[in-house]
Coordinates of C-alpha atoms in Angstrom, one line a residue:
M1 CA 61.5 -0.1 67.6
F2 CA 58.4 -1.4 67.8
C3 CA 55.6 0.9 68.3
F4 CA 51.9 1.4 68.7
Q5 CA 50.4 4.5 70.6
C6 CA 48.0 6.0 67.9
E7 CA 46.2 5.5 64.8
Q8 CA 48.6 6.2 62.2
T9 CA 50.1 1.9 63.3
D10 CA 51.1 0.3 61.1
R11 CA 49.0 -2.7 60.6
T12 CA 49.7 -4.6 57.8
G13 CA 52.0 -7.2 59.1
T14 CA 51.4 -10.3 61.4
V15 CA 52.4 -8.4 64.6
I16 CA 49.9 -5.0 64.8
G17 CA 52.9 -1.9 65.6
C18 CA 55.5 0.3 63.7
G19 CA 58.7 -2.3 64.1
G20 CA 61.0 -0.4 60.7
P21 CA 63.3 2.2 60.6
V22 CA 60.5 4.6 60.7
G23 CA 57.2 4.6 62.0
N24 CA 54.6 5.9 60.2
C25 CA 54.7 8.8 61.6
G26 CA 57.7 9.7 60.2
K27 CA 59.4 9.2 64.0
D28 CA 62.7 6.5 63.7
A29 CA 64.2 4.0 65.0
P30 CA 66.6 5.3 67.5
T31 CA 63.8 8.2 68.4
S32 CA 61.3 6.0 69.5
D33 CA 63.8 4.3 71.5
L34 CA 65.1 7.0 73.3
Q35 CA 61.6 7.5 74.0
D36 CA 60.8 4.1 75.5
L37 CA 63.9 4.6 77.8
L38 CA 62.4 8.4 78.9
V39 CA 59.6 6.9 80.0
H40 CA 61.8 4.5 82.0
A41 CA 64.0 7.5 83.1
V42 CA 60.9 9.4 84.9
K43 CA 59.5 6.2 85.7
G44 CA 63.1 6.0 88.0
I45 CA 62.3 9.9 89.4
A46 CA 57.7 9.3 90.0
Q47 CA 59.9 6.0 92.7
Y48 CA 61.4 8.7 94.3
A49 CA 58.5 11.4 93.7
T50 CA 55.9 8.9 95.1
K51 CA 58.1 8.7 98.3
A52 CA 59.1 11.9 99.0
R53 CA 55.8 13.4 98.8
A54 CA 54.3 10.9 101.4
L55 CA 57.2 12.2 104.3
G56 CA 55.8 16.1 103.5
S57 CA 58.8 16.9 101.2
P58 CA 57.7 16.7 97.5
D59 CA 59.8 18.3 94.7
D60 CA 57.4 20.1 91.7
E61 CA 59.9 21.0 90.0
A62 CA 60.9 17.7 89.6
A63 CA 57.3 17.0 89.2
G64 CA 57.2 19.7 86.0
F65 CA 59.9 18.0 84.6
I66 CA 58.1 14.7 85.0
L67 CA 55.4 16.5 82.5
F68 CA 58.2 17.6 80.3
S69 CA 59.6 15.0 79.4
V70 CA 56.8 12.3 79.1
F71 CA 55.3 15.7 77.2
N72 CA 58.3 15.3 74.5
T73 CA 56.8 11.1 73.7
L74 CA 53.9 11.7 72.6
T75 CA 53.2 10.8 68.7
N76 CA 54.5 14.2 66.0
V77 CA 55.8 15.6 68.5
N78 CA 59.9 15.5 68.9
F79 CA 61.7 13.7 66.3
S80 CA 65.2 15.6 67.7
Q81 CA 67.6 12.9 69.0
T82 CA 70.2 14.7 70.4
R83 CA 67.2 16.7 72.9
F84 CA 66.2 13.6 74.3
V85 CA 70.0 12.0 74.9
T86 CA 69.6 15.8 76.8
L87 CA 66.8 15.1 78.7
L88 CA 67.8 11.2 79.9
Q89 CA 70.6 13.0 81.2
E90 CA 68.8 15.7 82.5
A91 CA 66.2 12.7 84.3
A92 CA 68.8 11.2 85.8
R93 CA 70.1 13.9 87.7
V94 CA 66.6 15.2 88.7
R95 CA 65.8 11.4 90.1
D96 CA 69.3 11.6 91.9
R97 CA 68.4 15.3 93.9
V98 CA 65.1 13.5 93.8
R99 CA 66.2 10.2 95.7
A100 CA 68.6 12.3 98.1
A101 CA 65.6 13.8 99.6
Y102 CA 63.8 11.2 100.2
E103 CA 66.2 10.1 102.0
A104 CA 67.6 12.5 103.3
A105 CA 63.4 12.9 104.8
E106 CA 63.6 8.8 106.7
R107 CA 66.9 9.5 108.0
A108 CA 65.3 12.4 109.9
R109 CA 62.1 10.7 110.9
G110 CA 65.0 8.0 112.4
R111 CA 64.0 4.7 109.1
T112 CA 66.1 3.7 106.5
P113 CA 65.8 4.7 103.5
E114 CA 64.8 2.5 100.8
E115 CA 65.8 1.3 97.3
P116 CA 63.2 0.7 95.1
I117 CA 64.3 -1.5 91.9
G118 CA 63.6 -1.3 88.8
P119 CA 64.2 1.6 87.0
A120 CA 64.7 3.4 90.5
R121 CA 68.6 1.7 90.1
W122 CA 69.2 3.3 86.3
R123 CA 72.5 5.0 85.3
P124 CA 72.7 6.1 81.6
E125 CA 75.2 5.2 79.2
P126 CA 77.4 7.8 77.9
D127 CA 77.2 8.0 74.7
M128 CA 73.9 6.9 72.1
E129 CA 74.8 3.5 71.2
G130 CA 75.0 2.3 75.2
L131 CA 72.0 4.5 75.7
L132 CA 70.4 2.9 72.2
R133 CA 71.3 -0.1 74.1
Q134 CA 69.9 0.1 77.4
S135 CA 67.0 0.6 74.9
A136 CA 66.5 -2.6 74.1
D137 CA 65.0 -4.0 77.5
V138 CA 63.1 -1.6 78.2
R139 CA 60.2 -1.2 75.2
V140 CA 57.4 -0.9 75.3
D141 CA 56.3 -4.7 74.0
A142 CA 58.9 -6.0 76.9
G143 CA 58.2 -8.9 78.6
L144 CA 55.3 -9.7 75.6
D145 CA 56.1 -14.3 76.0
V146 CA 56.1 -13.9 79.8
V147 CA 52.9 -12.1 80.7
G148 CA 50.9 -11.9 77.4
P149 CA 49.2 -9.7 75.5
D150 CA 46.4 -8.4 77.0
V151 CA 48.8 -7.2 80.2
I152 CA 50.7 -5.9 78.0
G153 CA 48.1 -3.5 76.0
L154 CA 46.9 -2.5 79.6
R155 CA 50.1 -1.5 80.8
S156 CA 50.4 0.4 77.2
L157 CA 46.8 2.0 77.9
H158 CA 47.9 3.5 81.6
L159 CA 51.3 4.4 80.0
Y160 CA 49.2 6.2 76.8
T161 CA 47.3 7.2 78.5
L162 CA 49.6 9.2 81.1
K163 CA 51.6 10.4 78.2
G164 CA 48.4 12.5 77.6
I165 CA 47.6 13.6 80.6
C166 CA 51.1 14.7 81.1
A167 CA 50.7 16.9 77.7
Y168 CA 47.7 18.3 79.2
A169 CA 49.4 18.8 83.0
H170 CA 52.3 20.6 80.7
H171 CA 50.1 23.2 79.7
A172 CA 48.4 24.5 82.5
H173 CA 52.0 24.1 84.4
V174 CA 53.4 26.7 82.0
L175 CA 50.8 29.1 83.3
D176 CA 50.9 28.4 86.8
G177 CA 48.1 25.8 87.3
H178 CA 49.2 23.0 89.1
S179 CA 48.3 20.9 92.0
A180 CA 49.8 18.4 94.7
E181 CA 46.6 16.2 93.2
V182 CA 47.9 17.0 89.7
F183 CA 51.9 15.8 90.5
G184 CA 51.0 13.2 92.7
G185 CA 48.7 11.3 90.7
V186 CA 51.3 11.5 87.6
E187 CA 54.1 10.0 89.8
S188 CA 52.0 7.4 91.1
A189 CA 51.1 6.2 87.9
L190 CA 54.0 6.0 86.7
A191 CA 55.5 4.6 90.0
Y192 CA 52.8 1.7 90.0
L193 CA 54.1 1.3 85.7
A194 CA 57.7 0.5 87.3
T195 CA 56.3 -2.1 89.3
D196 CA 55.4 -4.5 86.4
P197 CA 52.2 -5.1 87.0
T198 CA 49.9 -7.5 86.3
D199 CA 46.0 -8.1 87.9
V200 CA 44.1 -7.9 84.7
E201 CA 41.3 -6.8 86.8
E202 CA 43.4 -4.0 88.9
L203 CA 44.9 -2.8 85.3
I204 CA 41.5 -2.2 84.1
E205 CA 40.0 -0.1 87.7
R206 CA 43.2 1.5 87.6
A207 CA 43.3 2.9 84.2
L208 CA 39.8 4.1 85.7
D209 CA 41.7 6.0 88.1
L210 CA 43.6 7.5 85.5
G211 CA 40.4 8.9 84.0
R212 CA 39.0 10.5 87.5
L213 CA 42.7 12.2 87.5
N214 CA 42.4 13.4 83.7
F215 CA 39.7 15.1 84.7
A216 CA 41.1 16.8 87.8
V217 CA 43.9 17.9 85.6
M218 CA 41.2 19.5 82.4
E219 CA 39.5 22.0 85.3
L220 CA 43.3 22.5 85.6
L221 CA 44.0 23.7 82.6
D222 CA 40.7 24.9 82.4
S223 CA 41.4 26.9 85.3
A224 CA 44.8 28.3 83.7
N225 CA 43.8 28.9 80.3
T226 CA 40.4 31.0 81.1
G227 CA 41.6 32.2 85.1
T228 CA 45.3 34.1 82.3
Y229 CA 42.9 34.9 78.9
G230 CA 38.8 35.5 80.2
A231 CA 36.2 33.0 79.5
Q232 CA 35.4 31.8 76.0
R233 CA 33.0 33.7 73.9
P234 CA 30.7 33.2 70.6
T235 CA 33.3 34.5 68.1
A236 CA 33.8 34.8 64.0
V237 CA 37.2 34.3 63.2
R238 CA 38.1 35.2 59.7
T239 CA 39.7 32.3 57.3
T240 CA 40.9 34.6 54.5
P241 CA 43.5 36.6 54.0
V242 CA 45.0 40.1 55.4
E243 CA 47.6 42.0 54.0
G244 CA 50.7 42.0 55.3
K245 CA 53.9 40.4 56.9
A246 CA 52.6 36.9 58.5
I247 CA 53.0 34.4 60.7
L248 CA 51.2 31.8 62.1
V249 CA 51.6 29.1 65.3
S250 CA 49.7 25.3 65.1
G251 CA 50.0 23.5 67.4
H252 CA 48.3 23.5 71.2
D253 CA 49.8 25.9 73.7
M254 CA 48.6 29.0 74.4
R255 CA 51.2 30.4 76.8
D256 CA 53.0 30.9 73.4
L257 CA 50.4 32.7 71.3
A258 CA 50.2 35.3 73.8
D259 CA 53.4 36.2 73.5
L260 CA 53.9 36.2 70.1
L261 CA 51.4 38.2 69.9
E262 CA 52.6 40.4 72.8
Q263 CA 56.0 40.4 70.9
T264 CA 54.6 41.1 67.6
K265 CA 52.2 43.7 68.9
D266 CA 53.1 47.6 67.0
T267 CA 55.2 45.4 64.3
G268 CA 52.9 44.8 61.6
V269 CA 53.5 41.6 61.6
K270 CA 49.7 39.9 61.5
V271 CA 49.2 36.6 63.6
Y272 CA 47.2 33.8 62.3
T273 CA 46.5 30.3 63.7
H274 CA 45.8 26.8 62.6
G275 CA 45.0 23.7 63.2
E276 CA 44.5 23.4 67.2
M277 CA 44.9 26.9 67.9
L278 CA 41.8 28.3 66.3
P279 CA 40.1 28.9 69.8
A280 CA 42.2 30.7 71.2
H281 CA 39.9 34.1 68.8
G282 CA 37.4 32.6 71.9
Y283 CA 39.7 34.3 74.6
P284 CA 38.7 38.4 74.9
L285 CA 42.2 38.5 76.1
L286 CA 44.1 37.4 73.2
K287 CA 41.0 38.1 70.7
A288 CA 41.9 41.6 72.2
Y289 CA 45.4 41.7 69.8
P290 CA 44.5 43.7 67.1
H291 CA 46.6 41.6 64.7
L292 CA 45.4 38.0 65.1
V293 CA 44.0 38.2 62.6
G294 CA 42.3 35.0 61.7
N295 CA 43.0 31.0 61.1
Y296 CA 43.8 29.4 58.3
G297 CA 44.0 26.0 56.9
G298 CA 42.0 22.9 59.0
A299 CA 43.6 20.0 61.2
W300 CA 47.6 19.5 61.2
Q301 CA 47.0 16.4 58.8
D302 CA 47.1 18.9 55.9
Q303 CA 50.2 20.7 57.3
Q304 CA 52.4 20.3 54.2
E305 CA 51.0 21.2 51.9
E306 CA 48.8 24.3 53.9
F307 CA 52.3 24.8 55.2
A308 CA 54.1 25.5 51.8
R309 CA 51.2 27.6 50.1
F310 CA 51.4 29.8 53.3
P311 CA 53.9 33.2 52.4
G312 CA 55.1 33.5 55.8
A313 CA 56.9 32.0 59.1
I314 CA 55.7 29.1 60.8
L315 CA 55.2 28.9 64.5
M316 CA 54.7 24.8 65.5
T317 CA 54.1 24.7 69.8
S318 CA 53.1 21.2 71.2
N319 CA 52.4 18.5 69.3
C320 CA 51.3 17.8 65.7
I321 CA 54.8 18.2 63.6
I322 CA 54.3 16.3 60.7
E323 CA 58.0 16.0 58.2
P324 CA 58.4 20.1 57.3
H325 CA 58.9 19.5 53.2
A326 CA 61.4 21.8 51.7
S327 CA 58.2 24.1 50.2
Y328 CA 58.6 25.6 54.1
R329 CA 61.7 23.9 56.1
R330 CA 63.6 27.1 56.7
R331 CA 60.9 29.0 57.6
I332 CA 59.6 27.4 59.9
F333 CA 60.3 27.3 63.8
T334 CA 59.4 24.9 66.6
T335 CA 58.9 25.6 70.6
G336 CA 58.4 24.2 73.6
P337 CA 58.8 19.9 73.7
V338 CA 58.5 19.9 69.9
G339 CA 61.8 19.8 67.4
W340 CA 62.4 18.2 64.8
P341 CA 65.9 17.2 63.6
G342 CA 67.8 20.5 60.9
V343 CA 64.5 22.8 61.8
R344 CA 65.7 26.2 64.3
H345 CA 64.0 26.0 68.0
V346 CA 62.7 28.6 70.4
A347 CA 63.3 27.6 73.7
N348 CA 63.5 31.1 75.3
G349 CA 60.4 32.7 74.7
D350 CA 61.9 35.1 72.5
F351 CA 60.8 34.2 69.2
G352 CA 62.8 37.4 67.8
Q353 CA 64.4 35.3 65.0
V354 CA 60.1 34.4 64.2
I355 CA 59.8 37.7 63.9
R356 CA 62.7 38.3 61.1
A357 CA 61.7 36.1 59.2
A358 CA 58.1 36.7 58.6
R359 CA 59.6 40.7 57.9
A360 CA 61.9 38.9 55.6
L361 CA 59.0 37.3 53.8
P362 CA 56.2 38.1 51.2
G363 CA 53.6 37.7 53.4
Y364 CA 49.7 38.1 51.8
R365 CA 50.4 41.1 49.0
E366 CA 45.8 42.0 49.9
T367 CA 43.3 41.4 51.3
E368 CA 41.0 39.4 50.6
P369 CA 38.7 41.5 49.2
E370 CA 35.2 38.4 50.5
E371 CA 35.6 37.6 53.7
K372 CA 34.7 34.1 55.5
S373 CA 34.4 33.2 59.0
I374 CA 33.5 30.4 61.5
M375 CA 32.7 30.1 64.6
V376 CA 33.9 29.3 68.6
G377 CA 34.4 30.4 71.4
F378 CA 31.3 28.1 72.8
G379 CA 33.0 26.9 75.7
R380 CA 31.0 25.8 79.2
D381 CA 30.2 29.1 80.0
A382 CA 29.1 30.4 76.5
V383 CA 26.8 27.6 76.9
L384 CA 24.7 27.2 80.5
A385 CA 24.2 30.9 79.8
I386 CA 22.0 29.8 77.5
S387 CA 20.9 26.4 79.2
D388 CA 17.6 27.9 79.9
R389 CA 17.1 28.1 76.5
V390 CA 18.1 25.4 75.5
T391 CA 16.8 22.6 78.1
D392 CA 13.4 24.8 76.9
A393 CA 13.5 23.7 73.1
V394 CA 13.9 20.5 74.1
E395 CA 11.1 20.1 76.2
R396 CA 8.8 21.7 73.6
G397 CA 10.5 19.1 71.3
A398 CA 12.8 22.1 68.7
I399 CA 15.6 20.5 69.4
R400 CA 15.7 16.5 70.1
H401 CA 18.7 15.4 69.8
F402 CA 22.8 16.5 71.3
F403 CA 25.8 15.0 69.5
L404 CA 29.3 15.4 71.0
I405 CA 32.1 14.3 67.6
S406 CA 35.3 15.3 69.0
G407 CA 38.6 14.3 69.4
C408 CA 41.8 14.4 67.6
D409 CA 41.8 13.8 63.7
G410 CA 43.2 11.1 61.6
P411 CA 45.8 11.6 58.4
T412 CA 44.1 8.8 56.6
P413 CA 43.0 10.1 53.5
G414 CA 39.3 9.0 52.4
R415 CA 38.0 9.3 55.4
S416 CA 34.7 11.2 55.3
Y417 CA 32.6 9.1 58.8
Y418 CA 32.6 12.1 60.4
T419 CA 31.6 14.1 57.2
E420 CA 28.8 12.5 56.6
F421 CA 27.8 12.0 60.4
A422 CA 27.5 15.5 61.3
L423 CA 26.4 16.5 58.4
G424 CA 23.3 13.3 58.4
A425 CA 22.2 14.5 62.5
P426 CA 18.5 16.5 62.2
D427 CA 18.1 20.0 61.2
D428 CA 16.8 19.4 65.4
S429 CA 19.7 18.3 66.0
I430 CA 22.6 20.1 68.4
I431 CA 26.2 19.4 67.3
L432 CA 29.0 19.9 69.6
T433 CA 32.3 20.2 68.9
L434 CA 36.2 20.3 70.4
G435 CA 39.7 19.1 68.9
C436 CA 40.7 19.3 65.3
A437 CA 37.8 16.3 64.0
K438 CA 35.7 20.0 63.4
Y439 CA 37.8 20.2 60.8
R440 CA 36.2 18.0 58.5
F441 CA 32.9 19.4 59.1
N442 CA 33.5 23.3 60.9
R443 CA 33.5 25.5 57.6
H444 CA 29.3 23.9 56.9
D445 CA 26.8 25.7 57.5
F446 CA 24.7 24.2 60.1
G447 CA 22.4 26.9 60.8
E448 CA 20.3 27.4 64.3
I449 CA 17.7 26.8 66.1
E450 CA 16.0 29.1 68.1
G451 CA 18.0 31.7 67.1
I452 CA 20.7 28.8 68.8
P453 CA 23.5 28.0 66.2
R454 CA 22.7 24.3 65.2
L455 CA 27.5 23.8 65.7
L456 CA 28.3 24.8 68.8
D457 CA 32.6 24.7 69.0
A458 CA 33.6 24.2 72.1
G459 CA 37.3 24.5 71.4
Q460 CA 40.3 22.1 72.0
C461 CA 40.2 18.3 73.1
N462 CA 41.1 18.6 76.2
D463 CA 37.5 21.5 76.7
A464 CA 36.4 18.2 76.3
Y465 CA 36.1 19.4 80.4
S466 CA 33.5 22.3 79.3
A467 CA 31.5 19.5 77.2
I468 CA 30.9 16.9 80.4
K469 CA 30.5 20.2 82.1
I470 CA 27.4 20.8 79.7
A471 CA 26.0 17.2 79.5
M472 CA 26.4 17.5 83.8
A473 CA 24.0 20.7 83.7
L474 CA 21.4 19.5 81.6
A475 CA 21.2 16.4 82.8
D476 CA 21.0 18.2 85.9
A477 CA 18.1 20.5 84.6
F478 CA 16.3 16.9 83.2
G479 CA 16.9 15.3 86.8
C480 CA 17.8 12.4 84.8
G481 CA 21.6 10.7 84.2
L482 CA 23.9 11.5 82.1
N483 CA 23.7 8.6 79.8
D484 CA 19.6 9.7 80.0
L485 CA 20.1 13.0 78.1
P486 CA 19.2 12.8 74.2
L487 CA 23.0 12.8 73.5
T488 CA 25.5 10.7 71.9
L489 CA 29.3 10.4 72.0
V490 CA 31.3 10.3 68.8
L491 CA 35.1 9.8 69.8
S492 CA 37.7 10.2 67.4
W493 CA 40.9 9.1 69.0
T494 CA 44.4 10.0 66.4
E495 CA 46.1 9.7 69.8
Q496 CA 47.1 9.8 73.4
K497 CA 44.8 12.8 74.6
A498 CA 42.2 11.4 73.1
V499 CA 42.6 7.8 75.2
A500 CA 43.3 10.1 78.3
V501 CA 39.9 12.2 77.7
L502 CA 37.6 8.8 77.1
L503 CA 38.3 7.6 79.9
T504 CA 38.0 10.3 81.8
L505 CA 33.7 9.6 80.5
L506 CA 33.9 6.3 80.9
A507 CA 35.3 7.0 85.0
L508 CA 32.5 9.5 85.3
G509 CA 29.7 7.1 83.9
F510 CA 29.6 7.4 79.9
R511 CA 28.1 4.7 78.4
G512 CA 27.7 4.0 74.9
I513 CA 30.4 5.8 73.6
N514 CA 30.6 5.5 69.2
L515 CA 34.4 5.4 69.4
G516 CA 36.5 5.4 65.8
P517 CA 38.0 5.5 63.2
T518 CA 39.6 2.0 64.5
L519 CA 40.4 0.9 67.7
P520 CA 44.0 1.2 69.4
A521 CA 46.8 -1.9 68.3
Y522 CA 46.7 -1.8 71.9
L523 CA 43.6 -3.0 73.1
T524 CA 43.9 -7.2 71.7
P525 CA 41.0 -9.3 70.6
D526 CA 39.9 -9.2 74.2
L527 CA 40.9 -6.9 75.7
A528 CA 38.2 -5.2 73.3
G529 CA 35.9 -6.8 74.0
E530 CA 35.9 -6.0 77.5
F531 CA 35.5 -3.6 77.3
I532 CA 32.8 -3.1 74.9
D533 CA 30.7 -5.7 77.3
R534 CA 31.8 -3.6 80.5
F535 CA 31.4 -0.4 78.4
G536 CA 29.1 -0.2 76.1
L537 CA 32.1 1.2 73.3
R538 CA 30.3 0.7 70.1
T539 CA 33.0 0.7 67.0
I540 CA 32.2 3.3 64.1
D541 CA 30.2 1.9 61.2
D542 CA 28.8 3.1 58.1
P543 CA 27.4 7.0 58.9
V544 CA 24.0 7.0 57.5
A545 CA 23.2 3.8 60.6
D546 CA 24.8 5.0 63.4
V547 CA 23.1 8.1 63.6
A548 CA 19.7 6.5 62.7
A549 CA 20.6 4.0 66.1
A550 CA 21.6 7.5 68.6
L551 CA 18.1 9.0 67.3
G552 CA 17.0 5.8 68.1
E553 CA 15.3 4.9 64.8
V554 CA 16.8 1.4 64.2
E555 CA 18.4 -1.7 66.7
A556 CA 21.6 -0.6 67.9

């Protein structure tokens, strides 16, 4: 195997990347290789799908399959070899169906169909051994000796951005949020990668196109979430337990949570959120379920310790799973794209077995008398509703600066930069946060500025859309450009969705973004220098100095 798609990448060897029998995320070599092969297979689907769509014969079911398949290859999503074998077999069938539709459309126009080369011609071997042999030729670093590390790095940037885009688009898709622009954009980008591009400048420019595509995808997901569950509202979320049987829901998928809440209604089972499911409490139609009682725990990297202590069943939706400990392995379930060998998977949306497990477990024996809470629900609707107060406070000097501290947190022990940065922000500043990076500081009481909370939790990582719309509204109100706002962006990237958000910000013209905790391993020193020079990226350093630089108190 060779993998360097996330911040957990092994950096101890002469070649940066996980290349041993097991990666730092816990993914074994066969699973990693099957993931690479699945990406190759969906490129082949995309080659035909792009042509069919151009001829007015799109296959949106195939487009949905592409989103789901690519989502399976994200960091900490699916670790099941058998599930990947099934997906590979299905990919070949989908590709053949799309090819037939394309060829029929061409013949209907009196033309001879073309047969693309490369992934479009792939045929799956009948057994695991054969599939793993095939994967050796399609690893992410294939062709390194020929095209060099910069080209491989930029192709990887495209692929990993697409992985984030597909994850967001899949979440929208399950809520009936889809568009020809998104389906076609993903297909076109995968078909482009299938050509093994080598032009560095073109790769950089088309990477920005992916950033623009991701903005459209985040807008689609925002519309799907708010259209289904209502616009986020500021909400206090209980963080202390309530007596009763319990289910903990982690991951990102609001649809899975909604289905579980409906199925547990009137059963007496209490439901808690974890990790990036915390923002669910801000959606009125989800909060309307009285047995959605609170949030338990923090970010994804703490799940092994936190899940072991939770006295009920656990449901893992979308990404962020890490190897389940024996202490809870028999009471954790996966759904959607998530998979772990030996862990029970719910594939049909019927969470009956999860509920039965919760009823058989002790749950919480008593309600903790001292109720503690944290605030969520500061999406764009909530913040823009008080925009006049915010702009007035800025003009009077009551608010000096805004910090957007967001992204996907990482598992490295002792990491304190984002905590120290947030705590070091001056009392006359507002902190907007989203993603699981918030867990580094969201239990701290930051106080208020003239009734406006200093800490505004906008939601999940995809709610970067809300943050961008807020920034655009402020720029309009002040009659200035985005980079003239008293705003500093501090982005923590760990996996592919955060990289997609980063490219969106760059494509929209944001400059001077502070990026950490390390730069992606696939950005070679030359590529890193190019992005730093072209887009003004800054690598994080000392939090005290970085806050001072953001405020113009020292040389940036």
